[in-house]
Amino acid sequence: MNKSELRIISLFFCLIFSMLFLLSCDNESKPQTGAVQFRIKIADNYGQAISRAPIDCEKLGISIIWAEIYDENGDALTSNNWDCSLHKGILEGVRVGSNRRLLVEGKNQDWEILFKGEKEGIEVFAGPDPVTVVDIELKPINAPANTPPEVIINSPPNNSIFSIGDVIHFVGNAHDNEDEELQDNSFVWISDKVGIIGKGRDFYLEIGPKMIGENIITLQVTDGSGLSGNSKINIIIPEIITNSIGMTFVLIPAGDFIMGSPENEIGRDEDESQHKVTISKSFYMQTTEVTQGQWKAVMEGNPSLFSNCGDDCPVEMVSWEDCQLFISKLNAMENHNLYRLPTEAEWEYSARAGTTTALPNGDITVTDCNYDSNLDKIGWYCYNSGSKTHPVAQKQANLWGLYDMHGNVWEWCSDWYDSYPSTVVIDPTGASTGPSRVIRGGDWNDDALYCRSAYRGYDSPSPRISSIGTRLVRIP
């Protein structure tokens, strides 16, 4: 092979290598691309489906589906449009990347946008047949949002007042935005204090101690499309109740206590044997003794020996039987049957207010008519009374807000007097019969020992005495 031939062969191979190099450079400079395929759902502004494939184009007024895809900088990469009946599309030649944004619009024949949807964070792959499939939701851009159902709580009235133990009947009503009445299983009642409390159009709720104060009750309703509406009312469970004649009652919580007195208590009597008592239900105890003014408002007369003391002084000269008549008339005045005398256990439980000492503010230091620093702060007895009754609520209240539980006047209880049981008892009501009814608390003319929380007095239910009055319980 001569030199000319070698030169020709060398030139041929240089040309081949040059062409391969140019092809390689062209492939490296050409960007890699893929495709994005999308499927459409038409939804309302709450995300509830209006139409899935096949889309009812005529009903929705959509003629054209237009789509465009953008890169991470917001620059458009490619776009296209399709006939609505296809309800999907594919954008090809999309540069590979991991943060692409797809914009799809449903347009009418005049190219006005009716529905619009966007999808971000789309990853586009390269390969022999690279397709990324995306589901996209289109929502109306001009149509108002569907309105949630109209919900009304028909009862009870807003700001109604109830008591512990009351059973409230809630009644709700709801219609969707086409005025169709909704089914009972769509109703959920919710309390801001105790969470979800029931379901259904009609709901009954028993009021418990956790609901004391103001309570927002919400009726939440969901219609068939998933839209939710609600209505709210406020109900009030007061800790203190004032009735129609000005008597105030404070809520006494349910609980356990040791009734009676320990053997080392000063002034202890033999009928005060200690035993455990459970008060199973909350109740309202009158914060003061029944006053002369309250008695007159019901009975239209004042039997009190100390009538010149005034309307704010405790009524006295009232028998147990008189008190029953007073209660009967008061219940009739208020058109219910809520008032009664306290049981002996309820009285002592309320007087102690969670304490275990002879008085709710400590022990007594004397048993006679001399000065006792604790009793002097909370009650009128022979040492400080001046031989007469005094207006109620002038001394300190106990921890539960009760005044004059010690001294001023004795207070009738509902029980017949009898010896205590030796076992644990729940809501005791005393003996079934007997000659005497229980009185508690001591009076303006008594020595200190009779004013102790545990002391048990008793008397025939008929006599009227200037040292005996009463205090009522209001049933929740």
Tab-separated table of C-alpha atoms in Angstrom:
chain	number	residue	atom	x	y	z
A	1	MET	CA	0.000	0.000	0.000
A	2	ASN	CA	1.503	3.273	-1.101
A	3	LYS	CA	1.436	6.595	0.767
A	4	SER	CA	-1.500	7.935	-1.227
A	5	GLU	CA	-3.645	4.990	-0.275
A	6	LEU	CA	-2.693	5.327	3.435
A	7	ARG	CA	-3.581	9.020	3.339
A	8	ILE	CA	-7.032	8.258	1.917
A	9	ILE	CA	-7.734	5.615	4.563
A	10	SER	CA	-6.649	8.031	7.361
A	11	LEU	CA	-8.879	10.760	6.045
A	12	PHE	CA	-11.810	8.312	5.909
A	13	PHE	CA	-11.420	7.303	9.578
A	14	CYS	CA	-11.034	10.956	10.685
A	15	LEU	CA	-14.275	11.743	8.906
A	16	ILE	CA	-16.069	8.828	10.666
A	17	PHE	CA	-14.757	9.853	14.108
A	18	SER	CA	-15.743	13.497	13.475
A	19	MET	CA	-19.270	12.510	12.551
A	20	LEU	CA	-19.596	10.322	15.662
A	21	PHE	CA	-18.289	13.152	17.846
A	22	LEU	CA	-20.790	15.631	16.372
A	23	LEU	CA	-23.664	13.196	16.910
A	24	SER	CA	-22.536	12.668	20.506
A	25	CYS	CA	-22.402	16.408	21.155
A	26	ASP	CA	-25.859	16.899	19.630
A	27	ASN	CA	-27.372	14.192	21.897
A	28	GLU	CA	-25.799	15.752	24.974
A	29	SER	CA	-27.197	19.212	24.155
A	30	LYS	CA	-30.755	18.003	23.406
A	31	PRO	CA	-32.867	18.003	26.651
A	32	GLN	CA	-34.544	14.817	27.823
A	33	THR	CA	-38.347	14.893	27.752
A	34	GLY	CA	-41.343	12.917	28.942
A	35	ALA	CA	-45.123	13.190	28.910
A	36	VAL	CA	-47.854	14.076	31.410
A	37	GLN	CA	-51.281	12.488	31.045
A	38	PHE	CA	-54.183	13.890	33.108
A	39	ARG	CA	-57.694	12.715	34.025
A	40	ILE	CA	-60.362	15.209	35.048
A	41	LYS	CA	-62.950	15.429	37.818
A	42	ILE	CA	-65.295	18.415	37.879
A	43	ALA	CA	-66.086	19.487	41.478
A	44	ASP	CA	-67.952	22.239	43.278
A	45	ASN	CA	-66.218	24.748	45.521
A	46	TYR	CA	-66.406	22.324	48.470
A	47	GLY	CA	-64.633	19.564	46.535
A	48	GLN	CA	-67.785	17.495	46.071
A	49	ALA	CA	-67.877	15.785	42.669
A	50	ILE	CA	-70.181	17.337	40.085
A	51	SER	CA	-69.086	15.090	37.232
A	52	ARG	CA	-66.502	12.400	36.629
A	53	ALA	CA	-65.718	10.700	33.335
A	54	PRO	CA	-67.559	10.762	31.100
A	55	ILE	CA	-68.100	14.455	31.692
A	56	ASP	CA	-71.523	15.847	30.831
A	57	CYS	CA	-70.033	18.589	28.684
A	58	GLU	CA	-73.335	19.975	27.470
A	59	LYS	CA	-74.782	20.339	30.950
A	60	LEU	CA	-71.641	22.051	32.258
A	61	GLY	CA	-71.240	24.254	29.169
A	62	ILE	CA	-67.678	23.036	28.545
A	63	SER	CA	-66.508	22.739	24.932
A	64	ILE	CA	-62.719	22.767	25.257
A	65	ILE	CA	-60.216	21.327	27.698
A	66	TRP	CA	-57.052	23.391	27.624
A	67	ALA	CA	-53.863	22.407	29.480
A	68	GLU	CA	-50.417	23.895	30.011
A	69	ILE	CA	-47.472	22.800	32.062
A	70	TYR	CA	-44.803	25.010	33.698
A	71	ASP	CA	-41.338	24.476	35.119
A	72	GLU	CA	-40.142	25.414	38.582
A	73	ASN	CA	-39.443	28.988	37.434
A	74	GLY	CA	-42.985	29.474	36.140
A	75	ASP	CA	-41.978	29.289	32.473
A	76	ALA	CA	-44.426	27.515	30.158
A	77	LEU	CA	-43.042	24.264	28.721
A	78	THR	CA	-45.866	23.071	26.472
A	79	SER	CA	-49.648	23.379	26.008
A	80	ASN	CA	-52.510	21.890	24.039
A	81	ASN	CA	-56.290	21.669	23.902
A	82	TRP	CA	-58.839	18.864	23.435
A	83	ASP	CA	-62.508	18.370	22.862
A	84	CYS	CA	-64.376	18.130	26.206
A	85	SER	CA	-65.789	14.696	25.417
A	86	LEU	CA	-62.296	13.217	25.774
A	87	HIS	CA	-62.300	14.238	29.498
A	88	LYS	CA	-58.536	13.755	29.565
A	89	GLY	CA	-55.411	14.790	27.715
A	90	ILE	CA	-51.688	14.286	27.336
A	91	LEU	CA	-48.892	16.853	27.090
A	92	GLU	CA	-45.833	15.428	25.344
A	93	GLY	CA	-42.336	16.751	25.041
A	94	VAL	CA	-42.261	17.994	28.638
A	95	ARG	CA	-38.738	18.571	29.880
A	96	VAL	CA	-37.756	16.135	32.624
A	97	GLY	CA	-37.946	17.589	36.124
A	98	SER	CA	-39.359	17.096	39.604
A	99	ASN	CA	-41.341	20.281	40.260
A	100	ARG	CA	-43.698	20.799	37.364
A	101	ARG	CA	-47.064	22.597	37.625
A	102	LEU	CA	-50.036	21.533	35.518
A	103	LEU	CA	-52.829	24.010	34.728
A	104	VAL	CA	-56.067	22.669	33.212
A	105	GLU	CA	-59.090	24.789	32.258
A	106	GLY	CA	-62.566	23.944	31.038
A	107	LYS	CA	-63.722	26.572	28.524
A	108	ASN	CA	-66.915	27.255	26.623
A	109	GLN	CA	-67.069	27.645	22.842
A	110	ASP	CA	-66.035	31.296	23.177
A	111	TRP	CA	-62.948	30.210	25.140
A	112	GLU	CA	-64.248	31.724	28.362
A	113	ILE	CA	-62.908	29.877	31.403
A	114	LEU	CA	-65.677	28.099	33.379
A	115	PHE	CA	-63.671	25.607	35.462
A	116	LYS	CA	-60.062	25.614	36.521
A	117	GLY	CA	-57.644	23.342	38.366
A	118	GLU	CA	-53.941	23.202	39.175
A	119	LYS	CA	-51.600	20.465	40.293
A	120	GLU	CA	-48.091	21.149	41.598
A	121	GLY	CA	-45.061	19.011	42.350
A	122	ILE	CA	-45.423	16.772	39.278
A	123	GLU	CA	-42.351	14.704	38.454
A	124	VAL	CA	-41.635	14.107	34.758
A	125	PHE	CA	-39.471	11.111	33.813
A	126	ALA	CA	-37.418	10.221	30.752
A	127	GLY	CA	-37.369	6.839	29.075
A	128	PRO	CA	-38.468	4.888	26.050
A	129	ASP	CA	-42.179	5.448	26.844
A	130	PRO	CA	-42.239	7.989	29.742
A	131	VAL	CA	-45.736	8.998	30.894
A	132	THR	CA	-46.695	10.580	34.264
A	133	VAL	CA	-50.400	10.100	35.068
A	134	VAL	CA	-52.146	12.830	37.094
A	135	ASP	CA	-55.702	13.147	38.427
A	136	ILE	CA	-56.793	16.769	38.557
A	137	GLU	CA	-59.871	18.469	40.005
A	138	LEU	CA	-61.487	21.411	38.219
A	139	LYS	CA	-63.685	23.822	40.194
A	140	PRO	CA	-65.950	26.642	39.003
A	141	ILE	CA	-64.273	30.036	38.980
A	142	ASN	CA	-67.370	32.262	38.932
A	143	ALA	CA	-70.200	30.185	40.418
A	144	PRO	CA	-70.902	30.771	44.129
A	145	ALA	CA	-70.130	27.984	46.564
A	146	ASN	CA	-72.942	25.626	47.412
A	147	THR	CA	-74.495	26.744	50.676
A	148	PRO	CA	-74.360	24.416	53.695
A	149	PRO	CA	-77.634	23.159	55.157
A	150	GLU	CA	-79.775	25.529	57.202
A	151	VAL	CA	-79.803	24.255	60.783
A	152	ILE	CA	-82.177	25.373	63.532
A	153	ILE	CA	-82.448	24.302	67.163
A	154	ASN	CA	-86.166	24.551	67.900
A	155	SER	CA	-85.872	23.919	71.645
A	156	PRO	CA	-84.917	24.818	74.280
A	157	PRO	CA	-84.806	28.626	73.948
A	158	ASN	CA	-81.391	30.265	73.985
A	159	ASN	CA	-80.007	31.124	77.453
A	160	SER	CA	-82.465	28.771	79.183
A	161	ILE	CA	-81.629	28.036	82.820
A	162	PHE	CA	-81.521	24.443	84.081
A	163	SER	CA	-80.356	22.593	87.181
A	164	ILE	CA	-78.214	19.552	87.884
A	165	GLY	CA	-80.327	16.479	87.211
A	166	ASP	CA	-82.674	18.175	84.738
A	167	VAL	CA	-83.330	16.254	81.527
A	168	ILE	CA	-83.394	18.595	78.528
A	169	HIS	CA	-85.172	17.728	75.302
A	170	PHE	CA	-83.270	19.149	72.339
A	171	VAL	CA	-85.123	19.294	69.017
A	172	GLY	CA	-83.354	20.202	65.789
A	173	ASN	CA	-84.367	20.845	62.217
A	174	ALA	CA	-82.322	21.164	59.033
A	175	HIS	CA	-82.815	21.585	55.285
A	176	ASP	CA	-80.283	21.441	52.491
A	177	ASN	CA	-79.857	24.237	49.963
A	178	GLU	CA	-82.677	22.806	47.877
A	179	ASP	CA	-84.981	22.983	50.923
A	180	GLU	CA	-85.076	19.222	51.336
A	181	GLU	CA	-85.460	18.104	54.962
A	182	LEU	CA	-82.448	16.107	56.100
A	183	GLN	CA	-82.497	12.699	57.729
A	184	ASP	CA	-82.167	12.186	61.482
A	185	ASN	CA	-78.844	10.364	61.164
A	186	SER	CA	-77.262	13.587	59.871
A	187	PHE	CA	-77.647	15.309	63.276
A	188	VAL	CA	-74.832	15.402	65.857
A	189	TRP	CA	-75.198	17.275	69.178
A	190	ILE	CA	-71.987	18.622	70.724
A	191	SER	CA	-71.336	20.323	74.071
A	192	ASP	CA	-68.302	22.558	74.520
A	193	LYS	CA	-67.792	21.038	78.000
A	194	VAL	CA	-68.498	17.332	77.525
A	195	GLY	CA	-67.897	16.751	73.805
A	196	ILE	CA	-70.245	14.825	71.530
A	197	ILE	CA	-73.363	14.048	73.529
A	198	GLY	CA	-75.705	12.415	71.027
A	199	LYS	CA	-77.124	12.030	67.555
A	200	GLY	CA	-80.517	12.413	65.937
A	201	ARG	CA	-83.121	15.119	65.477
A	202	ASP	CA	-84.538	14.545	68.978
A	203	PHE	CA	-82.041	14.239	71.813
A	204	TYR	CA	-82.388	14.080	75.593
A	205	LEU	CA	-79.555	15.214	77.855
A	206	GLU	CA	-79.360	14.785	81.627
A	207	ILE	CA	-77.483	17.713	83.145
A	208	GLY	CA	-74.491	16.732	85.299
A	209	PRO	CA	-72.116	18.704	87.542
A	210	LYS	CA	-69.567	19.102	84.724
A	211	MET	CA	-71.980	21.439	82.952
A	212	ILE	CA	-72.238	24.056	85.719
A	213	GLY	CA	-72.079	27.534	84.226
A	214	GLU	CA	-72.695	28.489	80.607
A	215	ASN	CA	-72.737	25.719	77.993
A	216	ILE	CA	-72.632	26.096	74.227
A	217	ILE	CA	-74.593	23.298	72.590
A	218	THR	CA	-73.941	22.892	68.865
A	219	LEU	CA	-76.157	20.987	66.454
A	220	GLN	CA	-73.953	19.950	63.545
A	221	VAL	CA	-75.620	18.581	60.423
A	222	THR	CA	-74.072	17.085	57.282
A	223	ASP	CA	-76.116	16.799	54.100
A	224	GLY	CA	-75.844	14.141	51.433
A	225	SER	CA	-73.067	15.936	49.555
A	226	GLY	CA	-70.907	16.297	52.645
A	227	LEU	CA	-71.578	19.972	53.340
A	228	SER	CA	-71.872	20.800	57.043
A	229	GLY	CA	-73.944	23.447	58.773
A	230	ASN	CA	-74.523	24.135	62.439
A	231	SER	CA	-76.605	26.049	64.938
A	232	LYS	CA	-75.662	26.970	68.489
A	233	ILE	CA	-77.531	27.801	71.682
A	234	ASN	CA	-76.384	28.606	75.189
A	235	ILE	CA	-77.860	26.865	78.218
A	236	ILE	CA	-77.044	27.934	81.766
A	237	ILE	CA	-76.577	25.627	84.756
A	238	PRO	CA	-76.155	28.026	87.670
A	239	GLU	CA	-74.256	27.146	90.822
A	240	ILE	CA	-76.619	29.445	92.687
A	241	ILE	CA	-80.361	29.640	91.970
A	242	THR	CA	-82.718	32.385	93.107
A	243	ASN	CA	-86.421	31.561	93.023
A	244	SER	CA	-89.499	33.706	92.552
A	245	ILE	CA	-89.611	34.949	96.168
A	246	GLY	CA	-85.883	35.645	96.536
A	247	MET	CA	-84.754	32.398	98.163
A	248	THR	CA	-81.220	31.498	97.038
A	249	PHE	CA	-79.922	27.954	96.699
A	250	VAL	CA	-76.366	26.769	96.183
A	251	LEU	CA	-75.387	23.544	94.464
A	252	ILE	CA	-74.133	20.865	96.857
A	253	PRO	CA	-72.118	18.208	94.996
A	254	ALA	CA	-72.657	14.504	95.476
A	255	GLY	CA	-70.054	12.726	97.601
A	256	ASP	CA	-69.157	10.654	100.653
A	257	PHE	CA	-68.560	11.771	104.247
A	258	ILE	CA	-68.274	10.433	107.791
A	259	MET	CA	-71.447	11.324	109.660
A	260	GLY	CA	-71.332	11.686	113.442
A	261	SER	CA	-68.456	12.710	115.698
A	262	PRO	CA	-65.236	11.087	116.894
A	263	GLU	CA	-65.178	9.922	120.496
A	264	ASN	CA	-62.695	12.629	121.523
A	265	GLU	CA	-64.781	15.560	120.247
A	266	ILE	CA	-65.660	18.085	122.981
A	267	GLY	CA	-69.354	17.988	123.844
A	268	ARG	CA	-69.984	14.708	122.001
A	269	ASP	CA	-73.272	12.913	122.667
A	270	GLU	CA	-73.835	9.156	122.647
A	271	ASP	CA	-76.140	9.171	119.584
A	272	GLU	CA	-73.402	10.555	117.273
A	273	SER	CA	-71.695	7.267	116.363
A	274	GLN	CA	-69.602	7.678	113.239
A	275	HIS	CA	-70.595	5.894	110.009
A	276	LYS	CA	-69.955	6.410	106.321
A	277	VAL	CA	-72.686	8.026	104.250
A	278	THR	CA	-72.900	8.427	100.486
A	279	ILE	CA	-74.884	11.317	99.046
A	280	SER	CA	-75.371	9.938	95.547
A	281	LYS	CA	-76.935	12.974	93.838
A	282	SER	CA	-76.202	16.670	93.813
A	283	PHE	CA	-78.861	18.964	95.269
A	284	TYR	CA	-79.400	22.649	96.005
A	285	MET	CA	-79.409	23.793	99.633
A	286	GLN	CA	-80.900	27.134	100.613
A	287	THR	CA	-78.036	29.466	101.453
A	288	THR	CA	-79.861	30.875	104.501
A	289	GLU	CA	-82.664	29.908	106.803
A	290	VAL	CA	-86.140	30.738	105.507
A	291	THR	CA	-86.681	34.368	106.376
A	292	GLN	CA	-89.769	36.055	107.748
A	293	GLY	CA	-90.164	37.941	104.473
A	294	GLN	CA	-90.074	34.713	102.457
A	295	TRP	CA	-92.558	33.056	104.782
A	296	LYS	CA	-94.949	35.983	104.451
A	297	ALA	CA	-94.674	35.908	100.652
A	298	VAL	CA	-96.039	32.365	100.646
A	299	MET	CA	-98.197	32.107	103.773
A	300	GLU	CA	-99.459	35.722	103.967
A	301	GLY	CA	-98.655	35.915	107.652
A	302	ASN	CA	-95.731	35.961	110.088
A	303	PRO	CA	-95.845	33.693	113.157
A	304	SER	CA	-92.428	34.759	114.479
A	305	LEU	CA	-91.940	35.838	118.111
A	306	PHE	CA	-89.138	38.137	116.935
A	307	SER	CA	-91.216	39.730	114.184
A	308	ASN	CA	-89.728	43.146	114.985
A	309	CYS	CA	-86.336	41.755	113.865
A	310	GLY	CA	-87.418	42.313	110.250
A	311	ASP	CA	-88.011	40.449	107.003
A	312	ASP	CA	-84.370	39.352	106.770
A	313	CYS	CA	-84.475	37.524	110.111
A	314	PRO	CA	-85.214	33.793	110.230
A	315	VAL	CA	-88.825	32.771	110.634
A	316	GLU	CA	-89.504	30.869	113.867
A	317	MET	CA	-92.509	29.618	115.788
A	318	VAL	CA	-93.089	27.208	112.897
A	319	SER	CA	-93.770	23.513	113.427
A	320	TRP	CA	-92.574	20.721	111.169
A	321	GLU	CA	-96.146	20.478	109.907
A	322	ASP	CA	-96.222	24.232	109.198
A	323	CYS	CA	-93.097	23.802	107.111
A	324	GLN	CA	-94.771	21.085	105.051
A	325	LEU	CA	-97.646	23.438	104.282
A	326	PHE	CA	-95.181	26.197	103.354
A	327	ILE	CA	-93.391	23.816	100.976
A	328	SER	CA	-96.654	22.694	99.409
A	329	LYS	CA	-97.746	26.272	98.726
A	330	LEU	CA	-94.321	27.273	97.402
A	331	ASN	CA	-94.309	24.344	94.971
A	332	ALA	CA	-97.789	25.347	93.816
A	333	MET	CA	-96.685	28.968	93.324
A	334	GLU	CA	-93.853	27.873	91.056
A	335	ASN	CA	-95.862	25.117	89.402
A	336	HIS	CA	-93.498	22.255	90.161
A	337	ASN	CA	-92.541	19.911	92.968
A	338	LEU	CA	-88.921	20.859	93.625
A	339	TYR	CA	-88.813	21.987	97.256
A	340	ARG	CA	-88.578	19.867	100.404
A	341	LEU	CA	-86.842	19.706	103.778
A	342	PRO	CA	-83.311	18.328	103.826
A	343	THR	CA	-82.666	14.878	105.171
A	344	GLU	CA	-80.556	14.793	108.306
A	345	ALA	CA	-77.647	13.370	106.287
A	346	GLU	CA	-77.931	16.119	103.682
A	347	TRP	CA	-77.990	18.736	106.439
A	348	GLU	CA	-74.815	17.484	108.149
A	349	TYR	CA	-73.054	16.910	104.822
A	350	SER	CA	-73.834	20.514	103.839
A	351	ALA	CA	-72.893	21.929	107.246
A	352	ARG	CA	-69.515	20.228	107.239
A	353	ALA	CA	-68.742	21.343	103.662
A	354	GLY	CA	-65.982	18.779	103.396
A	355	THR	CA	-64.550	19.326	106.898
A	356	THR	CA	-64.239	16.829	109.785
A	357	THR	CA	-63.946	19.171	112.777
A	358	ALA	CA	-66.730	20.091	115.206
A	359	LEU	CA	-67.408	23.279	113.240
A	360	PRO	CA	-66.663	23.902	109.564
A	361	ASN	CA	-63.980	26.434	110.536
A	362	GLY	CA	-62.327	24.350	113.269
A	363	ASP	CA	-62.869	22.772	116.674
A	364	ILE	CA	-64.825	24.286	119.547
A	365	THR	CA	-63.013	25.163	122.761
A	366	VAL	CA	-66.003	25.520	125.088
A	367	THR	CA	-69.251	23.624	125.559
A	368	ASP	CA	-71.144	26.272	127.521
A	369	CYS	CA	-72.215	29.896	126.925
A	370	ASN	CA	-68.706	31.352	126.960
A	371	TYR	CA	-66.763	32.814	124.090
A	372	ASP	CA	-65.595	30.434	121.369
A	373	SER	CA	-63.510	32.087	118.683
A	374	ASN	CA	-64.587	29.770	115.861
A	375	LEU	CA	-68.300	29.655	116.682
A	376	ASP	CA	-68.421	33.417	117.183
A	377	LYS	CA	-67.347	33.908	113.559
A	378	ILE	CA	-70.040	31.738	112.005
A	379	GLY	CA	-73.084	31.689	114.286
A	380	TRP	CA	-75.374	33.348	116.821
A	381	TYR	CA	-75.523	31.471	120.152
A	382	CYS	CA	-76.129	32.365	123.762
A	383	TYR	CA	-72.784	34.169	124.150
A	384	ASN	CA	-73.218	36.706	121.308
A	385	SER	CA	-76.925	36.752	120.354
A	386	GLY	CA	-78.263	39.123	122.990
A	387	SER	CA	-81.119	36.613	123.562
A	388	LYS	CA	-82.702	37.101	120.141
A	389	THR	CA	-82.459	36.124	116.499
A	390	HIS	CA	-80.466	38.148	113.975
A	391	PRO	CA	-80.775	38.852	110.229
A	392	VAL	CA	-79.455	35.969	108.153
A	393	ALA	CA	-76.081	35.973	106.382
A	394	GLN	CA	-74.391	38.373	108.828
A	395	LYS	CA	-71.785	35.851	109.928
A	396	GLN	CA	-69.241	33.990	107.791
A	397	ALA	CA	-70.477	31.348	105.371
A	398	ASN	CA	-68.964	27.862	105.264
A	399	LEU	CA	-66.861	26.655	102.350
A	400	TRP	CA	-69.971	25.816	100.316
A	401	GLY	CA	-71.539	29.239	100.739
A	402	LEU	CA	-74.094	28.380	103.456
A	403	TYR	CA	-74.871	30.859	106.252
A	404	ASP	CA	-76.176	30.305	109.790
A	405	MET	CA	-75.917	26.533	109.732
A	406	HIS	CA	-74.755	26.934	113.350
A	407	GLY	CA	-76.923	28.969	115.727
A	408	ASN	CA	-79.630	31.600	115.112
A	409	VAL	CA	-82.489	29.016	114.882
A	410	TRP	CA	-82.740	25.237	114.814
A	411	GLU	CA	-83.681	23.842	111.416
A	412	TRP	CA	-86.199	21.100	110.735
A	413	CYS	CA	-85.060	18.020	108.813
A	414	SER	CA	-87.360	15.514	107.113
A	415	ASP	CA	-86.266	12.470	109.179
A	416	TRP	CA	-87.901	10.859	112.147
A	417	TYR	CA	-85.335	10.714	114.917
A	418	ASP	CA	-83.717	7.311	115.551
A	419	SER	CA	-80.311	5.805	116.327
A	420	TYR	CA	-77.718	5.722	113.576
A	421	PRO	CA	-76.971	2.583	111.513
A	422	SER	CA	-73.625	0.860	112.019
A	423	THR	CA	-73.004	0.179	108.331
A	424	VAL	CA	-72.337	2.261	105.252
A	425	VAL	CA	-75.552	3.865	103.993
A	426	ILE	CA	-76.541	5.606	100.763
A	427	ASP	CA	-78.933	8.563	100.852
A	428	PRO	CA	-80.413	7.707	104.270
A	429	THR	CA	-83.823	9.147	105.136
A	430	GLY	CA	-84.098	8.126	108.797
A	431	ALA	CA	-86.631	5.898	110.531
A	432	SER	CA	-89.982	5.100	108.899
A	433	THR	CA	-91.890	6.519	111.880
A	434	GLY	CA	-91.411	7.854	115.394
A	435	PRO	CA	-92.509	10.454	117.927
A	436	SER	CA	-89.991	13.169	117.014
A	437	ARG	CA	-88.538	14.854	113.967
A	438	VAL	CA	-84.854	15.802	113.730
A	439	ILE	CA	-83.740	19.412	114.214
A	440	ARG	CA	-80.189	20.576	113.576
A	441	GLY	CA	-77.768	23.480	114.087
A	442	GLY	CA	-78.545	24.972	117.506
A	443	ASP	CA	-80.118	28.364	118.164
A	444	TRP	CA	-79.677	31.873	119.556
A	445	ASN	CA	-80.248	30.658	123.136
A	446	ASP	CA	-78.062	27.520	123.118
A	447	ASP	CA	-74.671	26.650	124.529
A	448	ALA	CA	-71.797	26.068	122.107
A	449	LEU	CA	-71.962	22.264	122.180
A	450	TYR	CA	-75.440	22.229	120.589
A	451	CYS	CA	-74.147	24.157	117.571
A	452	ARG	CA	-71.647	21.488	116.499
A	453	SER	CA	-72.048	19.922	113.036
A	454	ALA	CA	-72.716	16.491	114.539
A	455	TYR	CA	-75.184	17.435	117.299
A	456	ARG	CA	-78.648	15.894	116.886
A	457	GLY	CA	-81.691	17.658	118.258
A	458	TYR	CA	-85.282	16.462	117.945
A	459	ASP	CA	-88.810	17.556	118.808
A	460	SER	CA	-92.409	16.651	118.190
A	461	PRO	CA	-93.534	17.801	114.723
A	462	SER	CA	-96.425	19.888	116.079
A	463	PRO	CA	-95.121	22.460	118.638
A	464	ARG	CA	-94.208	25.977	117.558
A	465	ILE	CA	-91.100	27.283	119.348
A	466	SER	CA	-89.218	30.582	119.000
A	467	SER	CA	-85.935	28.726	118.619
A	468	ILE	CA	-86.905	26.539	115.633
A	469	GLY	CA	-87.062	27.598	112.009
A	470	THR	CA	-86.279	25.881	108.730
A	471	ARG	CA	-84.155	25.747	105.594
A	472	LEU	CA	-85.159	24.122	102.307
A	473	VAL	CA	-83.620	21.908	99.664
A	474	ARG	CA	-84.382	22.423	95.991
A	475	ILE	CA	-84.305	19.254	93.966
A	476	PRO	CA	-82.259	19.562	90.725
